[in-house]
């Protein structure tokens, strides 16, 4: 299987079965036994098409007499792959991109005329590469929507939340290529030791500019094959997720609940911050995700974490007022991590409409587990007010025992006097995240040890 074929199969699976790009791409790469170079190309092709799908379809429709929506998914995905290479991968000759797409169509499409159609459309575009139709700029939101392949409703929503002119920087960020960022398990190794291990295996490493014990990697190949990863010296996590844990101000010996924990990154960060002392309950509603957390705990050698199946919306008898800190990183629309999961942008508002209710239900329930004087940390990886500020405001109105509390984070964020902050990725160069720190009235915060 070629890199292009791996990308095509993933794109088709997403169109037909709503598969997730990252998980399905890894599965195809593994089954095809692609080497590091082909795996990287397959991933770039798949993600590149997803990042630019609306723009690609705009141009394809100009040169096709058939409506794209009427095309078989394999044909349309082959066309998108060919055009993406012509427009964005300049090292690949346009004629080669056309030929590869035609061959893919021949191999995977039963209609004998499909390959001819693909060839005709792409050859026509090749002849006009220097004079492609311009996108109408009269409606700025429509223009940005097509140029950066974000649905217009989402561009408009981001534009309302940002100062004039800044929305384009966010859209550009969403379409950039994310690096691999990892956190050092300082319970097992120093940052210097981890850097040495990675560099010995040919990985390029640089320290994160302002977050301690965070490394930015290139040339990793399969991270799970690196010695430092297998030895539990690091785990993959964006700086934003770790910042959410730092905002909780955890101390050694505390009793902590991570209410929506899978795949476990915040629990791992909490255990490491606490020196692997105290007690952390890492809960998720799905049993298979509990197993995923346990595998990470075992690999990292952390003894303070216990994984458990639990629905965050349903009360757990005996847990009332027993935790020093409750972390509620609730299910959300994920619109802060579009750069890593490009297909998320294509969700409709209707698909997201019920999320605030679910988030409020979880927050209402898990807040009862916070002891008097304890802390509730609410976070999401989305940038929507409906899932962030509005959920917190509604919670505070119905829970007068809780109040927002100031916290401080490293780097460009600094002091968050209001107790809530949105990490806009184009500003701080992390995933998009929302963090709210809420203190429950009662006894003063207790440090265990």
Coordinates of N, CA, C and O in Angstrom, one line a residue, residues 255-380:
X255 N -6.2 14.5 48.2 CA -7.1 13.6 47.6 C -7.8 14.3 46.4 O -8.5 15.3 46.6
X256 N -7.6 13.7 45.2 CA -8.0 14.4 44.0 C -8.9 13.5 43.2 O -8.7 12.3 43.1
X257 N -10.0 14.1 42.6 CA -10.8 13.3 41.7 C -10.7 14.0 40.3 O -10.9 15.2 40.1
X258 N -10.3 13.1 39.3 CA -10.3 13.5 37.9 C -11.6 12.9 37.3 O -11.6 11.7 37.0
X259 N -12.6 13.7 37.2 CA -14.0 13.1 37.0 C -14.2 12.6 35.5 O -15.0 11.7 35.3
X260 N -13.5 13.2 34.6 CA -13.7 12.7 33.1 C -12.3 12.5 32.6 O -11.8 13.3 31.8
X261 N -11.6 11.5 33.0 CA -10.1 11.4 33.0 C -9.5 10.9 31.7 O -8.4 11.3 31.3
X262 N -10.2 10.1 30.9 CA -9.6 9.4 29.7 C -9.1 10.5 28.7 O -9.8 11.5 28.5
X263 N -7.9 10.3 28.1 CA -7.1 9.1 28.2 C -6.1 9.1 29.4 O -5.2 8.2 29.5
X264 N -6.2 10.1 30.3 CA -5.5 10.1 31.6 C -4.4 11.1 31.7 O -3.8 11.2 32.8
X265 N -4.2 12.0 30.7 CA -3.1 12.9 30.8 C -3.2 13.9 32.0 O -2.1 14.1 32.6
X266 N -4.4 14.4 32.4 CA -4.4 15.3 33.5 C -4.2 14.5 34.8 O -3.6 15.1 35.8
X267 N -4.6 13.3 34.9 CA -4.3 12.5 36.1 C -2.8 12.2 36.2 O -2.3 12.3 37.3
X268 N -2.2 11.9 35.1 CA -0.7 11.8 35.1 C 0.0 13.0 35.6 O 0.9 13.0 36.4
X269 N -0.4 14.2 35.0 CA 0.2 15.4 35.4 C 0.0 15.7 36.9 O 0.9 16.2 37.6
X270 N -1.3 15.4 37.4 CA -1.6 15.7 38.8 C -0.7 14.8 39.7 O -0.1 15.3 40.7
X271 N -0.5 13.5 39.3 CA 0.3 12.6 40.1 C 1.8 13.1 40.2 O 2.4 13.1 41.2
X272 N 2.3 13.6 39.0 CA 3.7 14.0 38.9 C 3.9 15.3 39.7 O 4.8 15.5 40.5
X273 N 2.9 16.3 39.6 CA 3.0 17.5 40.4 C 3.0 17.2 41.9 O 3.7 17.8 42.7
X274 N 2.2 16.2 42.3 CA 2.1 15.8 43.7 C 3.2 14.8 44.2 O 3.2 14.3 45.3
X275 N 4.2 14.6 43.3 CA 5.3 13.7 43.7 C 4.8 12.2 43.9 O 5.4 11.5 44.6
X276 N 3.7 11.9 43.2 CA 3.1 10.6 43.3 C 2.7 10.2 44.7 O 2.8 9.0 45.1
X277 N 2.3 11.2 45.5 CA 1.8 10.9 46.8 C 0.4 11.3 46.9 O -0.1 12.0 46.0
X278 N -0.3 10.9 47.9 CA -1.8 11.2 48.0 C -2.6 10.2 47.2 O -2.1 9.1 47.0
X279 N -3.8 10.6 46.8 CA -4.7 9.7 46.2 C -5.4 10.4 45.0 O -6.0 11.5 45.2
X280 N -5.4 9.8 43.8 CA -6.0 10.3 42.6 C -7.0 9.3 42.1 O -6.6 8.2 41.8
X281 N -8.3 9.6 42.0 CA -9.3 8.8 41.4 C -9.5 9.3 39.9 O -9.9 10.4 39.7
X282 N -9.1 8.5 39.0 CA -9.2 8.8 37.5 C -10.4 8.1 37.0 O -10.4 6.8 36.8
X283 N -11.5 8.8 36.7 CA -12.8 8.1 36.3 C -13.2 8.4 34.9 O -12.9 9.5 34.3
X284 N -13.8 7.4 34.3 CA -14.4 7.6 32.9 C -15.7 6.8 32.8 O -15.7 5.7 33.5
X285 N -16.6 7.2 32.0 CA -17.8 6.4 31.8 C -17.7 5.1 31.1 O -18.5 4.2 31.2
X286 N -16.6 5.0 30.3 CA -16.4 3.8 29.4 C -15.3 2.9 30.0 O -14.2 3.3 30.4
X287 N -15.7 1.6 30.0 CA -14.7 0.6 30.6 C -13.5 0.5 29.8 O -12.4 0.3 30.4
X288 N -13.6 0.6 28.5 CA -12.3 0.4 27.7 C -11.4 1.6 27.9 O -10.2 1.5 27.8
X289 N -12.0 2.8 28.2 CA -11.1 3.9 28.5 C -10.5 3.8 29.9 O -9.4 4.3 30.1
X290 N -11.1 3.1 30.8 CA -10.5 2.8 32.1 C -9.2 2.0 31.9 O -8.2 2.2 32.5
X291 N -9.3 1.0 31.0 CA -8.2 0.2 30.6 C -7.1 1.0 30.0 O -5.9 0.8 30.3
X292 N -7.4 2.0 29.2 CA -6.4 2.9 28.6 C -5.7 3.7 29.7 O -4.5 3.9 29.6
X293 N -6.4 4.2 30.7 CA -5.8 5.0 31.8 C -4.9 4.0 32.5 O -3.7 4.4 32.9
X294 N -5.3 2.8 32.8 CA -4.5 1.9 33.6 C -3.2 1.5 32.9 O -2.2 1.4 33.5
X295 N -3.3 1.4 31.5 CA -2.1 1.1 30.8 C -1.1 2.3 30.9 O 0.1 2.0 31.1
X296 N -1.6 3.5 30.9 CA -0.7 4.7 31.0 C -0.1 4.7 32.4 O 1.1 5.0 32.6
X297 N -0.9 4.4 33.4 CA -0.4 4.4 34.8 C 0.7 3.4 35.0 O 1.7 3.7 35.6
X298 N 0.5 2.2 34.4 CA 1.5 1.1 34.5 C 2.8 1.5 33.8 O 3.9 1.3 34.4
X299 N 2.7 2.1 32.6 CA 3.9 2.5 31.9 C 4.7 3.6 32.6 O 5.9 3.5 32.6
X300 N 4.0 4.5 33.2 CA 4.6 5.6 33.9 C 5.1 5.3 35.3 O 5.8 6.0 35.9
X301 N 4.6 4.1 35.8 CA 5.0 3.7 37.1 C 4.4 4.5 38.2 O 5.1 4.7 39.3
X302 N 3.2 5.1 38.1 CA 2.6 5.9 39.1 C 1.7 5.1 40.0 O 0.9 4.3 39.5
X303 N 1.9 5.3 41.3 CA 1.2 4.4 42.2 C 0.0 5.1 42.9 O -0.8 4.5 43.6
X304 N -0.1 6.4 42.7 CA -1.2 7.2 43.4 C -2.5 7.3 42.7 O -3.5 7.8 43.2
X305 N -2.5 6.7 41.4 CA -3.7 6.8 40.6 C -4.5 5.5 40.6 O -3.9 4.4 40.4
X306 N -5.8 5.6 40.8 CA -6.7 4.4 40.7 C -7.7 4.8 39.7 O -8.4 5.8 39.8
X307 N -7.8 4.0 38.6 CA -8.8 4.2 37.6 C -10.1 3.5 37.9 O -10.2 2.5 38.6
X308 N -11.2 4.1 37.5 CA -12.5 3.6 37.9 C -13.6 4.0 36.8 O -13.5 5.1 36.2
X309 N -14.5 3.1 36.6 CA -15.6 3.4 35.7 C -16.7 4.2 36.5 O -17.2 3.7 37.5
X310 N -17.0 5.4 36.0 CA -18.0 6.2 36.7 C -18.6 7.2 35.7 O -17.9 7.8 34.9
X311 N -19.9 7.4 35.8 CA -20.6 8.4 35.0 C -20.6 9.7 35.8 O -21.2 9.8 36.9
X312 N -20.0 10.7 35.3 CA -19.8 12.0 36.0 C -21.2 12.7 36.3 O -21.2 13.6 37.1
X313 N -22.2 12.3 35.6 CA -23.5 12.9 35.8 C -24.3 12.3 37.0 O -25.3 12.9 37.5
X314 N -23.9 11.1 37.4 CA -24.6 10.3 38.4 C -23.9 10.4 39.8 O -22.7 10.1 39.9
X315 N -24.7 10.7 40.9 CA -24.0 10.7 42.2 C -23.4 9.4 42.6 O -23.9 8.3 42.3
X316 N -22.3 9.5 43.3 CA -21.6 8.4 43.9 C -21.7 8.4 45.4 O -21.2 9.4 46.0
X317 N -22.4 7.5 45.9 CA -22.7 7.5 47.4 C -21.3 7.4 48.1 O -20.5 6.6 47.8
X318 N -21.2 8.2 49.2 CA -20.0 8.1 50.0 C -18.9 9.0 49.6 O -17.9 9.2 50.3
X319 N -19.1 9.7 48.4 CA -18.0 10.6 48.0 C -18.3 12.1 48.3 O -17.5 13.0 48.0
X320 N -19.4 12.4 48.9 CA -19.8 13.8 49.2 C -18.8 14.4 50.1 O -18.4 13.9 51.2
X321 N -18.3 15.6 49.7 CA -17.4 16.4 50.5 C -16.1 15.7 50.9 O -15.6 15.9 52.0
X322 N -15.6 14.8 50.0 CA -14.4 14.0 50.5 C -13.1 14.3 49.7 O -12.0 13.9 50.1
X323 N -13.2 15.2 48.6 CA -12.0 15.4 47.8 C -11.5 16.9 48.0 O -12.3 17.8 48.1
X324 N -10.2 17.0 48.1 CA -9.6 18.3 48.2 C -9.7 19.1 46.9 O -10.0 20.3 46.9
X325 N -9.6 18.4 45.8 CA -9.7 19.0 44.5 C -10.5 18.0 43.6 O -10.2 16.8 43.5
X326 N -11.4 18.6 42.8 CA -12.1 17.9 41.8 C -11.8 18.5 40.4 O -12.0 19.8 40.3
X327 N -11.3 17.8 39.5 CA -11.0 18.3 38.2 C -12.1 17.8 37.2 O -12.3 16.6 37.1
X328 N -12.8 18.7 36.6 CA -13.9 18.4 35.7 C -13.5 18.9 34.3 O -13.9 20.0 33.9
X329 N -12.8 18.1 33.6 CA -12.4 18.4 32.2 C -13.5 17.7 31.3 O -13.3 16.6 30.8
X330 N -14.6 18.4 31.1 CA -15.8 17.8 30.6 C -15.8 17.5 29.1 O -15.1 18.2 28.4
X331 N -16.7 16.6 28.6 CA -16.9 16.4 27.2 C -17.3 17.8 26.6 O -18.1 18.5 27.1
X332 N -16.7 18.1 25.4 CA -17.0 19.3 24.8 C -16.9 19.2 23.2 O -16.6 18.1 22.7
X333 N -17.1 20.3 22.6 CA -17.1 20.3 21.1 C -15.7 20.2 20.5 O -15.5 19.9 19.4
X334 N -14.6 20.4 21.3 CA -13.2 20.2 20.9 C -12.8 21.3 19.9 O -11.7 21.1 19.2
X335 N -13.4 22.4 19.8 CA -13.1 23.4 18.8 C -11.8 24.2 19.1 O -11.4 25.0 18.3
X336 N -11.1 23.8 20.2 CA -9.8 24.4 20.5 C -8.7 23.5 20.0 O -7.5 23.9 20.0
X337 N -9.0 22.3 19.5 CA -8.0 21.4 19.0 C -8.2 21.0 17.6 O -7.8 19.9 17.1
X338 N -8.7 22.0 16.8 CA -8.9 21.7 15.4 C -7.6 21.4 14.7 O -7.6 20.7 13.7
X339 N -6.5 22.1 15.1 CA -5.2 21.8 14.5 C -4.8 20.4 14.5 O -4.2 19.8 13.6
X340 N -5.2 19.7 15.6 CA -4.9 18.3 15.7 C -6.0 17.3 15.3 O -5.7 16.2 14.9
X341 N -7.2 17.8 15.3 CA -8.3 17.0 14.8 C -9.1 17.8 13.8 O -10.2 18.4 14.1
X342 N -8.6 18.0 12.6 CA -9.2 18.9 11.6 C -10.6 18.7 11.3 O -11.3 19.6 10.9
X343 N -11.1 17.4 11.4 CA -12.5 17.2 11.0 C -13.5 17.7 12.0 O -14.7 17.9 11.7
X344 N -13.0 18.1 13.2 CA -13.9 18.7 14.2 C -14.6 19.9 13.7 O -15.8 20.2 14.1
X345 N -14.0 20.7 12.9 CA -14.5 21.9 12.4 C -15.8 21.8 11.6 O -16.6 22.7 11.5
X346 N -16.0 20.6 11.1 CA -17.2 20.4 10.2 C -18.4 19.9 10.9 O -19.4 19.6 10.3
X347 N -18.4 19.9 12.3 CA -19.6 19.6 13.0 C -20.6 20.8 12.8 O -20.2 21.9 12.7
X348 N -21.9 20.5 12.9 CA -22.9 21.5 12.8 C -23.3 22.0 14.1 O -23.1 21.3 15.2
X349 N -23.8 23.2 14.2 CA -24.3 23.8 15.5 C -25.3 22.8 16.2 O -25.3 22.8 17.4
X350 N -26.1 22.2 15.4 CA -27.1 21.3 15.9 C -26.4 20.1 16.7 O -27.0 19.6 17.7
X351 N -25.3 19.6 16.2 CA -24.6 18.5 16.9 C -24.0 19.0 18.2 O -23.8 18.1 19.1
X352 N -23.8 20.3 18.4 CA -23.2 20.8 19.6 C -24.2 21.3 20.6 O -23.8 21.7 21.7
X353 N -25.4 21.4 20.2 CA -26.4 22.1 21.0 C -26.6 21.6 22.4 O -26.9 22.4 23.3
X354 N -26.5 20.3 22.6 CA -26.9 19.7 23.9 C -25.7 19.6 24.8 O -25.8 19.3 26.0
X355 N -24.5 20.0 24.3 CA -23.3 19.9 25.2 C -23.3 20.7 26.4 O -23.0 20.2 27.5
X356 N -23.8 22.0 26.4 CA -23.8 22.8 27.7 C -24.7 22.1 28.7 O -24.3 22.2 29.9
X357 N -25.8 21.5 28.4 CA -26.6 20.8 29.4 C -25.8 19.6 30.0 O -25.8 19.5 31.2
X358 N -25.1 18.8 29.2 CA -24.3 17.7 29.7 C -23.2 18.3 30.6 O -23.0 17.7 31.7
X359 N -22.6 19.4 30.2 CA -21.5 19.9 31.0 C -22.0 20.5 32.4 O -21.4 20.2 33.4
X360 N -23.2 21.1 32.3 CA -23.8 21.6 33.6 C -24.2 20.4 34.5 O -24.0 20.5 35.7
X361 N -24.7 19.4 33.9 CA -25.1 18.2 34.7 C -23.9 17.6 35.4 O -23.9 17.2 36.6
X362 N -22.8 17.5 34.7 CA -21.5 16.9 35.3 C -21.0 17.9 36.4 O -20.7 17.4 37.5
X363 N -21.0 19.1 36.1 CA -20.5 20.1 37.1 C -21.3 20.1 38.3 O -20.8 20.2 39.4
X364 N -22.6 20.1 38.1 CA -23.5 20.1 39.3 C -23.3 18.9 40.2 O -23.2 19.0 41.4
X365 N -23.1 17.7 39.5 CA -22.9 16.5 40.3 C -21.6 16.4 41.0 O -21.5 16.2 42.2
X366 N -20.5 16.7 40.3 CA -19.1 16.5 40.9 C -18.8 17.6 41.9 O -17.9 17.3 42.7
X367 N -19.5 18.7 41.8 CA -19.2 19.7 42.8 C -19.5 19.3 44.2 O -18.9 19.7 45.2
X368 N -20.5 18.3 44.4 CA -20.8 17.8 45.7 C -19.7 17.0 46.3 O -19.7 16.8 47.5
X369 N -18.7 16.6 45.5 CA -17.6 15.8 46.0 C -16.5 16.7 46.6 O -15.6 16.2 47.3
X370 N -16.6 18.0 46.4 CA -15.6 18.9 46.9 C -15.8 19.2 48.4 O -16.9 19.6 48.8
X371 N -14.8 19.0 49.2 CA -14.9 19.2 50.6 C -15.0 20.7 50.9 O -14.6 21.6 50.0
X372 N -15.6 21.2 52.0 CA -15.6 22.6 52.3 C -14.2 23.1 52.3 O -13.3 22.6 52.9
X373 N -14.0 24.2 51.6 CA -12.7 24.8 51.5 C -11.9 24.2 50.3 O -10.8 24.7 50.0
X374 N -12.4 23.2 49.7 CA -11.7 22.6 48.6 C -11.9 23.3 47.3 O -12.6 24.4 47.2
X375 N -11.4 22.7 46.2 CA -11.3 23.4 44.9 C -12.0 22.5 43.8 O -11.9 21.3 43.8
X376 N -12.7 23.3 42.9 CA -13.3 22.7 41.7 C -12.6 23.3 40.5 O -12.7 24.5 40.4
X377 N -12.0 22.5 39.7 CA -11.4 23.0 38.5 C -12.2 22.6 37.3 O -12.3 21.4 37.0
X378 N -12.7 23.5 36.5 CA -13.5 23.2 35.3 C -12.7 23.6 34.1 O -12.1 24.7 34.0
X379 N -12.6 22.7 33.1 CA -11.9 23.0 31.9 C -12.5 22.3 30.7 O -13.2 21.3 30.8
X380 N -12.3 22.9 29.5 CA -12.7 22.3 28.3 C -11.6 22.6 27.2 O -10.7 23.5 27.4

